[in-house]
Amino acid sequence: MSNEGAIDVERLALAFASDASPEVLRQAYERWGGMVYAIACRAMAPHDAEDVVQQTFVSVWRSRESYDPASGPLGAWIVAIARRRIADHYRTRYADEQAFDPQDLAVRLDRGEGDPVSDAVADALTVQEELERIGEPQRTIVRLAVIEDRSTAAIAEALDMPVGTVKSHLSRALRRLRERWEDTHAAPVD
């Protein structure tokens, strides 16, 4: 994905916070609908996951005024809403045959307990959005080094670059990702 895609994500988040047009919702759905569906499919059958996706984006639309771009990525905010819709699904669907307390599940999901996948997805969104902001060739180098676990020498050979250049790009990109991670996970100041 190009750096232009990163700008579009940032622009979309800002537009979402200030623009009440259905077009902005459509763009958010196109960007994050597949991910919400994948999260829901991990928790339930695909036909139920489709309903949860629809309920999630209805909730996203209805509560759009509460989204603050300064508080975090739009994708993470949408995932949090999806988690609540998944809990709601179980609360209503299995009300008669409860093997668990849905209120307890909702509280546990909100705290991140019992659903490490959602926390991991929110963290992955943060990393993915920062990777989209990082230009080429740094984005490709990070993916080859981290996801494919290639050595700097192998990356240099694959990209036809000097090893020192690959190391410099990797170092700068990882520093930028670490700074974004620290900003996102910083403890609140009292």
mmCIF file with all atom_site columns, C-alpha atoms in Angstrom:
data_model
loop_
_atom_site.group_PDB
_atom_site.id
_atom_site.type_symbol
_atom_site.label_atom_id
_atom_site.label_alt_id
_atom_site.label_comp_id
_atom_site.label_asym_id
_atom_site.label_entity_id
_atom_site.label_seq_id
_atom_site.pdbx_PDB_ins_code
_atom_site.Cartn_x
_atom_site.Cartn_y
_atom_site.Cartn_z
_atom_site.occupancy
_atom_site.B_iso_or_equiv
_atom_site.pdbx_formal_charge
_atom_site.auth_seq_id
_atom_site.auth_comp_id
_atom_site.auth_asym_id
_atom_site.auth_atom_id
_atom_site.pdbx_PDB_model_num
ATOM 1   C CA . MET A 1 1   ? 0.000   0.000   0.000  1.00 0.00 ? 1   MET A CA 1
ATOM 2   C CA . SER A 1 2   ? 1.348   3.429   -0.808 1.00 0.00 ? 2   SER A CA 1
ATOM 3   C CA . ASN A 1 3   ? 1.962   6.315   1.550  1.00 0.00 ? 3   ASN A CA 1
ATOM 4   C CA . GLU A 1 4   ? -1.090  7.864   -0.088 1.00 0.00 ? 4   GLU A CA 1
ATOM 5   C CA . GLY A 1 5   ? -3.146  5.075   1.589  1.00 0.00 ? 5   GLY A CA 1
ATOM 6   C CA . ALA A 1 6   ? -1.831  6.209   4.976  1.00 0.00 ? 6   ALA A CA 1
ATOM 7   C CA . ILE A 1 7   ? -2.897  9.754   4.287  1.00 0.00 ? 7   ILE A CA 1
ATOM 8   C CA . ASP A 1 8   ? -6.321  8.462   3.272  1.00 0.00 ? 8   ASP A CA 1
ATOM 9   C CA . VAL A 1 9   ? -6.696  6.610   6.609  1.00 0.00 ? 9   VAL A CA 1
ATOM 10  C CA . GLU A 1 10  ? -5.742  9.747   8.501  1.00 0.00 ? 10  GLU A CA 1
ATOM 11  C CA . ARG A 1 11  ? -8.007  11.907  6.336  1.00 0.00 ? 11  ARG A CA 1
ATOM 12  C CA . LEU A 1 12  ? -10.829 9.390   6.758  1.00 0.00 ? 12  LEU A CA 1
ATOM 13  C CA . ALA A 1 13  ? -10.496 9.502   10.559 1.00 0.00 ? 13  ALA A CA 1
ATOM 14  C CA . LEU A 1 14  ? -10.623 13.306  10.537 1.00 0.00 ? 14  LEU A CA 1
ATOM 15  C CA . ALA A 1 15  ? -13.539 13.336  8.109  1.00 0.00 ? 15  ALA A CA 1
ATOM 16  C CA . PHE A 1 16  ? -15.381 10.762  10.198 1.00 0.00 ? 16  PHE A CA 1
ATOM 17  C CA . ALA A 1 17  ? -15.073 12.996  13.250 1.00 0.00 ? 17  ALA A CA 1
ATOM 18  C CA . SER A 1 18  ? -16.400 16.061  11.456 1.00 0.00 ? 18  SER A CA 1
ATOM 19  C CA . ASP A 1 19  ? -18.553 14.904  8.521  1.00 0.00 ? 19  ASP A CA 1
ATOM 20  C CA . ALA A 1 20  ? -21.980 13.335  8.931  1.00 0.00 ? 20  ALA A CA 1
ATOM 21  C CA . SER A 1 21  ? -22.231 12.128  5.331  1.00 0.00 ? 21  SER A CA 1
ATOM 22  C CA . PRO A 1 22  ? -23.069 8.518   4.495  1.00 0.00 ? 22  PRO A CA 1
ATOM 23  C CA . GLU A 1 23  ? -20.094 8.546   2.089  1.00 0.00 ? 23  GLU A CA 1
ATOM 24  C CA . VAL A 1 24  ? -17.683 8.752   5.031  1.00 0.00 ? 24  VAL A CA 1
ATOM 25  C CA . LEU A 1 25  ? -19.415 5.785   6.680  1.00 0.00 ? 25  LEU A CA 1
ATOM 26  C CA . ARG A 1 26  ? -19.171 3.852   3.403  1.00 0.00 ? 26  ARG A CA 1
ATOM 27  C CA . GLN A 1 27  ? -15.430 4.525   3.252  1.00 0.00 ? 27  GLN A CA 1
ATOM 28  C CA . ALA A 1 28  ? -14.985 3.415   6.871  1.00 0.00 ? 28  ALA A CA 1
ATOM 29  C CA . TYR A 1 29  ? -16.940 0.246   6.114  1.00 0.00 ? 29  TYR A CA 1
ATOM 30  C CA . GLU A 1 30  ? -14.808 -0.473  3.050  1.00 0.00 ? 30  GLU A CA 1
ATOM 31  C CA . ARG A 1 31  ? -11.632 0.041   5.094  1.00 0.00 ? 31  ARG A CA 1
ATOM 32  C CA . TRP A 1 32  ? -12.539 -1.873  8.286  1.00 0.00 ? 32  TRP A CA 1
ATOM 33  C CA . GLY A 1 33  ? -15.625 -3.990  7.503  1.00 0.00 ? 33  GLY A CA 1
ATOM 34  C CA . GLY A 1 34  ? -13.575 -7.024  6.509  1.00 0.00 ? 34  GLY A CA 1
ATOM 35  C CA . MET A 1 35  ? -11.569 -6.877  9.710  1.00 0.00 ? 35  MET A CA 1
ATOM 36  C CA . VAL A 1 36  ? -14.709 -6.588  11.845 1.00 0.00 ? 36  VAL A CA 1
ATOM 37  C CA . TYR A 1 37  ? -16.132 -9.594  9.997  1.00 0.00 ? 37  TYR A CA 1
ATOM 38  C CA . ALA A 1 38  ? -12.956 -11.600 10.635 1.00 0.00 ? 38  ALA A CA 1
ATOM 39  C CA . ILE A 1 39  ? -13.063 -10.768 14.359 1.00 0.00 ? 39  ILE A CA 1
ATOM 40  C CA . ALA A 1 40  ? -16.731 -11.721 14.555 1.00 0.00 ? 40  ALA A CA 1
ATOM 41  C CA . CYS A 1 41  ? -16.084 -14.996 12.681 1.00 0.00 ? 41  CYS A CA 1
ATOM 42  C CA . ARG A 1 42  ? -13.579 -15.972 15.355 1.00 0.00 ? 42  ARG A CA 1
ATOM 43  C CA . ALA A 1 43  ? -16.361 -15.708 17.920 1.00 0.00 ? 43  ALA A CA 1
ATOM 44  C CA . MET A 1 44  ? -19.370 -17.092 16.032 1.00 0.00 ? 44  MET A CA 1
ATOM 45  C CA . ALA A 1 45  ? -20.758 -18.639 12.868 1.00 0.00 ? 45  ALA A CA 1
ATOM 46  C CA . PRO A 1 46  ? -20.357 -16.629 9.635  1.00 0.00 ? 46  PRO A CA 1
ATOM 47  C CA . HIS A 1 47  ? -24.085 -15.859 9.271  1.00 0.00 ? 47  HIS A CA 1
ATOM 48  C CA . ASP A 1 48  ? -24.122 -14.442 12.807 1.00 0.00 ? 48  ASP A CA 1
ATOM 49  C CA . ALA A 1 49  ? -20.883 -12.564 12.113 1.00 0.00 ? 49  ALA A CA 1
ATOM 50  C CA . GLU A 1 50  ? -22.577 -10.808 9.175  1.00 0.00 ? 50  GLU A CA 1
ATOM 51  C CA . ASP A 1 51  ? -25.297 -9.570  11.530 1.00 0.00 ? 51  ASP A CA 1
ATOM 52  C CA . VAL A 1 52  ? -22.678 -8.369  14.016 1.00 0.00 ? 52  VAL A CA 1
ATOM 53  C CA . VAL A 1 53  ? -20.856 -6.447  11.271 1.00 0.00 ? 53  VAL A CA 1
ATOM 54  C CA . GLN A 1 54  ? -24.092 -4.722  10.324 1.00 0.00 ? 54  GLN A CA 1
ATOM 55  C CA . GLN A 1 55  ? -24.893 -3.928  13.965 1.00 0.00 ? 55  GLN A CA 1
ATOM 56  C CA . THR A 1 56  ? -21.348 -2.663  14.491 1.00 0.00 ? 56  THR A CA 1
ATOM 57  C CA . PHE A 1 57  ? -21.521 -0.169  11.646 1.00 0.00 ? 57  PHE A CA 1
ATOM 58  C CA . VAL A 1 58  ? -25.004 0.967   12.669 1.00 0.00 ? 58  VAL A CA 1
ATOM 59  C CA . SER A 1 59  ? -23.535 1.652   16.128 1.00 0.00 ? 59  SER A CA 1
ATOM 60  C CA . VAL A 1 60  ? -20.499 3.337   14.565 1.00 0.00 ? 60  VAL A CA 1
ATOM 61  C CA . TRP A 1 61  ? -22.795 5.637   12.619 1.00 0.00 ? 61  TRP A CA 1
ATOM 62  C CA . ARG A 1 62  ? -25.045 6.422   15.574 1.00 0.00 ? 62  ARG A CA 1
ATOM 63  C CA . SER A 1 63  ? -22.153 7.175   17.937 1.00 0.00 ? 63  SER A CA 1
ATOM 64  C CA . ARG A 1 64  ? -19.885 8.958   15.444 1.00 0.00 ? 64  ARG A CA 1
ATOM 65  C CA . GLU A 1 65  ? -19.998 12.181  17.469 1.00 0.00 ? 65  GLU A CA 1
ATOM 66  C CA . SER A 1 66  ? -18.194 10.417  20.315 1.00 0.00 ? 66  SER A CA 1
ATOM 67  C CA . TYR A 1 67  ? -15.164 9.520   18.185 1.00 0.00 ? 67  TYR A CA 1
ATOM 68  C CA . ASP A 1 68  ? -12.129 11.690  18.913 1.00 0.00 ? 68  ASP A CA 1
ATOM 69  C CA . PRO A 1 69  ? -9.219  11.257  16.463 1.00 0.00 ? 69  PRO A CA 1
ATOM 70  C CA . ALA A 1 70  ? -6.789  12.443  19.147 1.00 0.00 ? 70  ALA A CA 1
ATOM 71  C CA . SER A 1 71  ? -7.739  9.527   21.420 1.00 0.00 ? 71  SER A CA 1
ATOM 72  C CA . GLY A 1 72  ? -6.695  6.802   18.994 1.00 0.00 ? 72  GLY A CA 1
ATOM 73  C CA . PRO A 1 73  ? -7.072  5.315   15.541 1.00 0.00 ? 73  PRO A CA 1
ATOM 74  C CA . LEU A 1 74  ? -10.530 5.083   14.018 1.00 0.00 ? 74  LEU A CA 1
ATOM 75  C CA . GLY A 1 75  ? -10.001 1.387   13.337 1.00 0.00 ? 75  GLY A CA 1
ATOM 76  C CA . ALA A 1 76  ? -9.335  0.648   17.010 1.00 0.00 ? 76  ALA A CA 1
ATOM 77  C CA . TRP A 1 77  ? -12.483 2.580   17.979 1.00 0.00 ? 77  TRP A CA 1
ATOM 78  C CA . ILE A 1 78  ? -14.520 0.521   15.499 1.00 0.00 ? 78  ILE A CA 1
ATOM 79  C CA . VAL A 1 79  ? -13.026 -2.739  16.859 1.00 0.00 ? 79  VAL A CA 1
ATOM 80  C CA . ALA A 1 80  ? -14.044 -1.737  20.397 1.00 0.00 ? 80  ALA A CA 1
ATOM 81  C CA . ILE A 1 81  ? -17.616 -1.237  19.203 1.00 0.00 ? 81  ILE A CA 1
ATOM 82  C CA . ALA A 1 82  ? -17.498 -4.611  17.425 1.00 0.00 ? 82  ALA A CA 1
ATOM 83  C CA . ARG A 1 83  ? -16.445 -6.300  20.670 1.00 0.00 ? 83  ARG A CA 1
ATOM 84  C CA . ARG A 1 84  ? -19.490 -4.829  22.421 1.00 0.00 ? 84  ARG A CA 1
ATOM 85  C CA . ARG A 1 85  ? -21.783 -5.983  19.583 1.00 0.00 ? 85  ARG A CA 1
ATOM 86  C CA . ILE A 1 86  ? -20.333 -9.508  19.882 1.00 0.00 ? 86  ILE A CA 1
ATOM 87  C CA . ALA A 1 87  ? -21.105 -9.491  23.603 1.00 0.00 ? 87  ALA A CA 1
ATOM 88  C CA . ASP A 1 88  ? -24.602 -8.160  22.853 1.00 0.00 ? 88  ASP A CA 1
ATOM 89  C CA . HIS A 1 89  ? -25.100 -10.962 20.340 1.00 0.00 ? 89  HIS A CA 1
ATOM 90  C CA . TYR A 1 90  ? -24.340 -13.611 22.950 1.00 0.00 ? 90  TYR A CA 1
ATOM 91  C CA . ARG A 1 91  ? -26.435 -11.851 25.563 1.00 0.00 ? 91  ARG A CA 1
ATOM 92  C CA . THR A 1 92  ? -29.555 -11.829 23.377 1.00 0.00 ? 92  THR A CA 1
ATOM 93  C CA . ARG A 1 93  ? -29.075 -15.060 21.449 1.00 0.00 ? 93  ARG A CA 1
ATOM 94  C CA . TYR A 1 94  ? -28.326 -17.295 24.397 1.00 0.00 ? 94  TYR A CA 1
ATOM 95  C CA . ALA A 1 95  ? -30.434 -15.612 27.046 1.00 0.00 ? 95  ALA A CA 1
ATOM 96  C CA . ASP A 1 96  ? -32.427 -18.784 27.708 1.00 0.00 ? 96  ASP A CA 1
ATOM 97  C CA . GLU A 1 97  ? -29.472 -21.173 27.792 1.00 0.00 ? 97  GLU A CA 1
ATOM 98  C CA . GLN A 1 98  ? -26.855 -19.086 29.533 1.00 0.00 ? 98  GLN A CA 1
ATOM 99  C CA . ALA A 1 99  ? -23.760 -21.001 30.505 1.00 0.00 ? 99  ALA A CA 1
ATOM 100 C CA . PHE A 1 100 ? -22.167 -17.653 31.384 1.00 0.00 ? 100 PHE A CA 1
ATOM 101 C CA . ASP A 1 101 ? -23.242 -14.269 32.588 1.00 0.00 ? 101 ASP A CA 1
ATOM 102 C CA . PRO A 1 102 ? -23.370 -11.904 29.553 1.00 0.00 ? 102 PRO A CA 1
ATOM 103 C CA . GLN A 1 103 ? -22.808 -8.877  31.774 1.00 0.00 ? 103 GLN A CA 1
ATOM 104 C CA . ASP A 1 104 ? -19.638 -10.520 33.055 1.00 0.00 ? 104 ASP A CA 1
ATOM 105 C CA . LEU A 1 105 ? -18.584 -11.279 29.467 1.00 0.00 ? 105 LEU A CA 1
ATOM 106 C CA . ALA A 1 106 ? -19.177 -7.675  28.406 1.00 0.00 ? 106 ALA A CA 1
ATOM 107 C CA . VAL A 1 107 ? -17.166 -6.354  31.361 1.00 0.00 ? 107 VAL A CA 1
ATOM 108 C CA . ARG A 1 108 ? -14.376 -8.855  30.679 1.00 0.00 ? 108 ARG A CA 1
ATOM 109 C CA . LEU A 1 109 ? -14.326 -7.898  26.991 1.00 0.00 ? 109 LEU A CA 1
ATOM 110 C CA . ASP A 1 110 ? -14.205 -4.194  27.847 1.00 0.00 ? 110 ASP A CA 1
ATOM 111 C CA . ARG A 1 111 ? -11.274 -4.843  30.197 1.00 0.00 ? 111 ARG A CA 1
ATOM 112 C CA . GLY A 1 112 ? -9.594  -6.998  27.552 1.00 0.00 ? 112 GLY A CA 1
ATOM 113 C CA . GLU A 1 113 ? -9.908  -10.149 29.629 1.00 0.00 ? 113 GLU A CA 1
ATOM 114 C CA . GLY A 1 114 ? -11.014 -13.291 27.908 1.00 0.00 ? 114 GLY A CA 1
ATOM 115 C CA . ASP A 1 115 ? -10.548 -11.720 24.495 1.00 0.00 ? 115 ASP A CA 1
ATOM 116 C CA . PRO A 1 116 ? -6.833  -11.283 23.833 1.00 0.00 ? 116 PRO A CA 1
ATOM 117 C CA . VAL A 1 117 ? -7.571  -11.390 20.117 1.00 0.00 ? 117 VAL A CA 1
ATOM 118 C CA . SER A 1 118 ? -9.344  -8.023  20.237 1.00 0.00 ? 118 SER A CA 1
ATOM 119 C CA . ASP A 1 119 ? -6.460  -6.384  22.089 1.00 0.00 ? 119 ASP A CA 1
ATOM 120 C CA . ALA A 1 120 ? -4.042  -7.898  19.637 1.00 0.00 ? 120 ALA A CA 1
ATOM 121 C CA . VAL A 1 121 ? -6.178  -6.633  16.749 1.00 0.00 ? 121 VAL A CA 1
ATOM 122 C CA . ALA A 1 122 ? -6.255  -3.119  18.202 1.00 0.00 ? 122 ALA A CA 1
ATOM 123 C CA . ASP A 1 123 ? -2.466  -3.224  18.607 1.00 0.00 ? 123 ASP A CA 1
ATOM 124 C CA . ALA A 1 124 ? -2.085  -4.595  15.096 1.00 0.00 ? 124 ALA A CA 1
ATOM 125 C CA . LEU A 1 125 ? -4.223  -1.725  13.812 1.00 0.00 ? 125 LEU A CA 1
ATOM 126 C CA . THR A 1 126 ? -1.896  0.766   15.456 1.00 0.00 ? 126 THR A CA 1
ATOM 127 C CA . VAL A 1 127 ? 1.138   -0.888  13.883 1.00 0.00 ? 127 VAL A CA 1
ATOM 128 C CA . GLN A 1 128 ? -0.584  -1.244  10.495 1.00 0.00 ? 128 GLN A CA 1
ATOM 129 C CA . GLU A 1 129 ? -1.642  2.398   10.412 1.00 0.00 ? 129 GLU A CA 1
ATOM 130 C CA . GLU A 1 130 ? 1.887   3.516   11.266 1.00 0.00 ? 130 GLU A CA 1
ATOM 131 C CA . LEU A 1 131 ? 3.314   1.196   8.613  1.00 0.00 ? 131 LEU A CA 1
ATOM 132 C CA . GLU A 1 132 ? 0.979   2.834   6.108  1.00 0.00 ? 132 GLU A CA 1
ATOM 133 C CA . ARG A 1 133 ? 2.428   6.223   7.061  1.00 0.00 ? 133 ARG A CA 1
ATOM 134 C CA . ILE A 1 134 ? 6.003   4.995   6.618  1.00 0.00 ? 134 ILE A CA 1
ATOM 135 C CA . GLY A 1 135 ? 7.052   5.311   3.012  1.00 0.00 ? 135 GLY A CA 1
ATOM 136 C CA . GLU A 1 136 ? 8.765   2.808   0.810  1.00 0.00 ? 136 GLU A CA 1
ATOM 137 C CA . PRO A 1 137 ? 11.212  1.130   0.977  1.00 0.00 ? 137 PRO A CA 1
ATOM 138 C CA . GLN A 1 138 ? 11.005  1.182   4.811  1.00 0.00 ? 138 GLN A CA 1
ATOM 139 C CA . ARG A 1 139 ? 7.574   -0.459  4.872  1.00 0.00 ? 139 ARG A CA 1
ATOM 140 C CA . THR A 1 140 ? 8.751   -3.359  2.698  1.00 0.00 ? 140 THR A CA 1
ATOM 141 C CA . ILE A 1 141 ? 11.965  -3.733  4.683  1.00 0.00 ? 141 ILE A CA 1
ATOM 142 C CA . VAL A 1 142 ? 10.071  -3.913  8.001  1.00 0.00 ? 142 VAL A CA 1
ATOM 143 C CA . ARG A 1 143 ? 7.655   -6.490  6.603  1.00 0.00 ? 143 ARG A CA 1
ATOM 144 C CA . LEU A 1 144 ? 10.480  -8.634  5.240  1.00 0.00 ? 144 LEU A CA 1
ATOM 145 C CA . ALA A 1 145 ? 12.435  -8.389  8.502  1.00 0.00 ? 145 ALA A CA 1
ATOM 146 C CA . VAL A 1 146 ? 9.595   -8.821  10.971 1.00 0.00 ? 146 VAL A CA 1
ATOM 147 C CA . ILE A 1 147 ? 6.899   -10.828 9.223  1.00 0.00 ? 147 ILE A CA 1
ATOM 148 C CA . GLU A 1 148 ? 9.094   -12.986 6.984  1.00 0.00 ? 148 GLU A CA 1
ATOM 149 C CA . ASP A 1 149 ? 11.971  -13.043 9.490  1.00 0.00 ? 149 ASP A CA 1
ATOM 150 C CA . ARG A 1 150 ? 14.592  -12.361 6.834  1.00 0.00 ? 150 ARG A CA 1
ATOM 151 C CA . SER A 1 151 ? 18.100  -11.214 7.665  1.00 0.00 ? 151 SER A CA 1
ATOM 152 C CA . THR A 1 152 ? 19.297  -7.785  6.562  1.00 0.00 ? 152 THR A CA 1
ATOM 153 C CA . ALA A 1 153 ? 21.625  -9.483  4.079  1.00 0.00 ? 153 ALA A CA 1
ATOM 154 C CA . ALA A 1 154 ? 18.720  -11.423 2.538  1.00 0.00 ? 154 ALA A CA 1
ATOM 155 C CA . ILE A 1 155 ? 16.596  -8.265  2.374  1.00 0.00 ? 155 ILE A CA 1
ATOM 156 C CA . ALA A 1 156 ? 19.453  -6.333  0.771  1.00 0.00 ? 156 ALA A CA 1
ATOM 157 C CA . GLU A 1 157 ? 19.819  -9.053  -1.845 1.00 0.00 ? 157 GLU A CA 1
ATOM 158 C CA . ALA A 1 158 ? 16.074  -9.259  -2.525 1.00 0.00 ? 158 ALA A CA 1
ATOM 159 C CA . LEU A 1 159 ? 15.745  -5.472  -2.891 1.00 0.00 ? 159 LEU A CA 1
ATOM 160 C CA . ASP A 1 160 ? 19.109  -4.990  -4.598 1.00 0.00 ? 160 ASP A CA 1
ATOM 161 C CA . MET A 1 161 ? 20.287  -2.513  -1.928 1.00 0.00 ? 161 MET A CA 1
ATOM 162 C CA . PRO A 1 162 ? 23.453  -2.224  0.126  1.00 0.00 ? 162 PRO A CA 1
ATOM 163 C CA . VAL A 1 163 ? 23.195  -3.970  3.523  1.00 0.00 ? 163 VAL A CA 1
ATOM 164 C CA . GLY A 1 164 ? 24.029  -0.703  5.326  1.00 0.00 ? 164 GLY A CA 1
ATOM 165 C CA . THR A 1 165 ? 21.126  1.064   3.619  1.00 0.00 ? 165 THR A CA 1
ATOM 166 C CA . VAL A 1 166 ? 18.749  -1.737  4.634  1.00 0.00 ? 166 VAL A CA 1
ATOM 167 C CA . LYS A 1 167 ? 19.982  -1.521  8.237  1.00 0.00 ? 167 LYS A CA 1
ATOM 168 C CA . SER A 1 168 ? 19.510  2.270   8.283  1.00 0.00 ? 168 SER A CA 1
ATOM 169 C CA . HIS A 1 169 ? 15.983  2.056   6.869  1.00 0.00 ? 169 HIS A CA 1
ATOM 170 C CA . LEU A 1 170 ? 15.079  -0.732  9.304  1.00 0.00 ? 170 LEU A CA 1
ATOM 171 C CA . SER A 1 171 ? 16.479  1.154   12.279 1.00 0.00 ? 171 SER A CA 1
ATOM 172 C CA . ARG A 1 172 ? 14.594  4.370   11.439 1.00 0.00 ? 172 ARG A CA 1
ATOM 173 C CA . ALA A 1 173 ? 11.343  2.536   10.742 1.00 0.00 ? 173 ALA A CA 1
ATOM 174 C CA . LEU A 1 174 ? 11.492  0.477   13.940 1.00 0.00 ? 174 LEU A CA 1
ATOM 175 C CA . ARG A 1 175 ? 12.297  3.593   15.985 1.00 0.00 ? 175 ARG A CA 1
ATOM 176 C CA . ARG A 1 176 ? 9.255   5.328   14.481 1.00 0.00 ? 176 ARG A CA 1
ATOM 177 C CA . LEU A 1 177 ? 7.044   2.313   15.205 1.00 0.00 ? 177 LEU A CA 1
ATOM 178 C CA . ARG A 1 178 ? 8.350   2.154   18.791 1.00 0.00 ? 178 ARG A CA 1
ATOM 179 C CA . GLU A 1 179 ? 7.601   5.862   19.316 1.00 0.00 ? 179 GLU A CA 1
ATOM 180 C CA . ARG A 1 180 ? 4.063   5.423   17.987 1.00 0.00 ? 180 ARG A CA 1
ATOM 181 C CA . TRP A 1 181 ? 3.594   2.346   20.198 1.00 0.00 ? 181 TRP A CA 1
ATOM 182 C CA . GLU A 1 182 ? 4.800   4.254   23.254 1.00 0.00 ? 182 GLU A CA 1
ATOM 183 C CA . ASP A 1 183 ? 2.509   7.180   22.431 1.00 0.00 ? 183 ASP A CA 1
ATOM 184 C CA . THR A 1 184 ? -0.470  4.847   22.035 1.00 0.00 ? 184 THR A CA 1
ATOM 185 C CA . HIS A 1 185 ? 0.254   2.874   25.220 1.00 0.00 ? 185 HIS A CA 1
ATOM 186 C CA . ALA A 1 186 ? 1.462   5.716   27.409 1.00 0.00 ? 186 ALA A CA 1
ATOM 187 C CA . ALA A 1 187 ? 0.074   5.820   30.909 1.00 0.00 ? 187 ALA A CA 1
ATOM 188 C CA . PRO A 1 188 ? -2.298  8.740   31.465 1.00 0.00 ? 188 PRO A CA 1
ATOM 189 C CA . VAL A 1 189 ? -0.808  11.683  33.326 1.00 0.00 ? 189 VAL A CA 1
ATOM 190 C CA . ASP A 1 190 ? -2.729  12.693  36.443 1.00 0.00 ? 190 ASP A CA 1
#
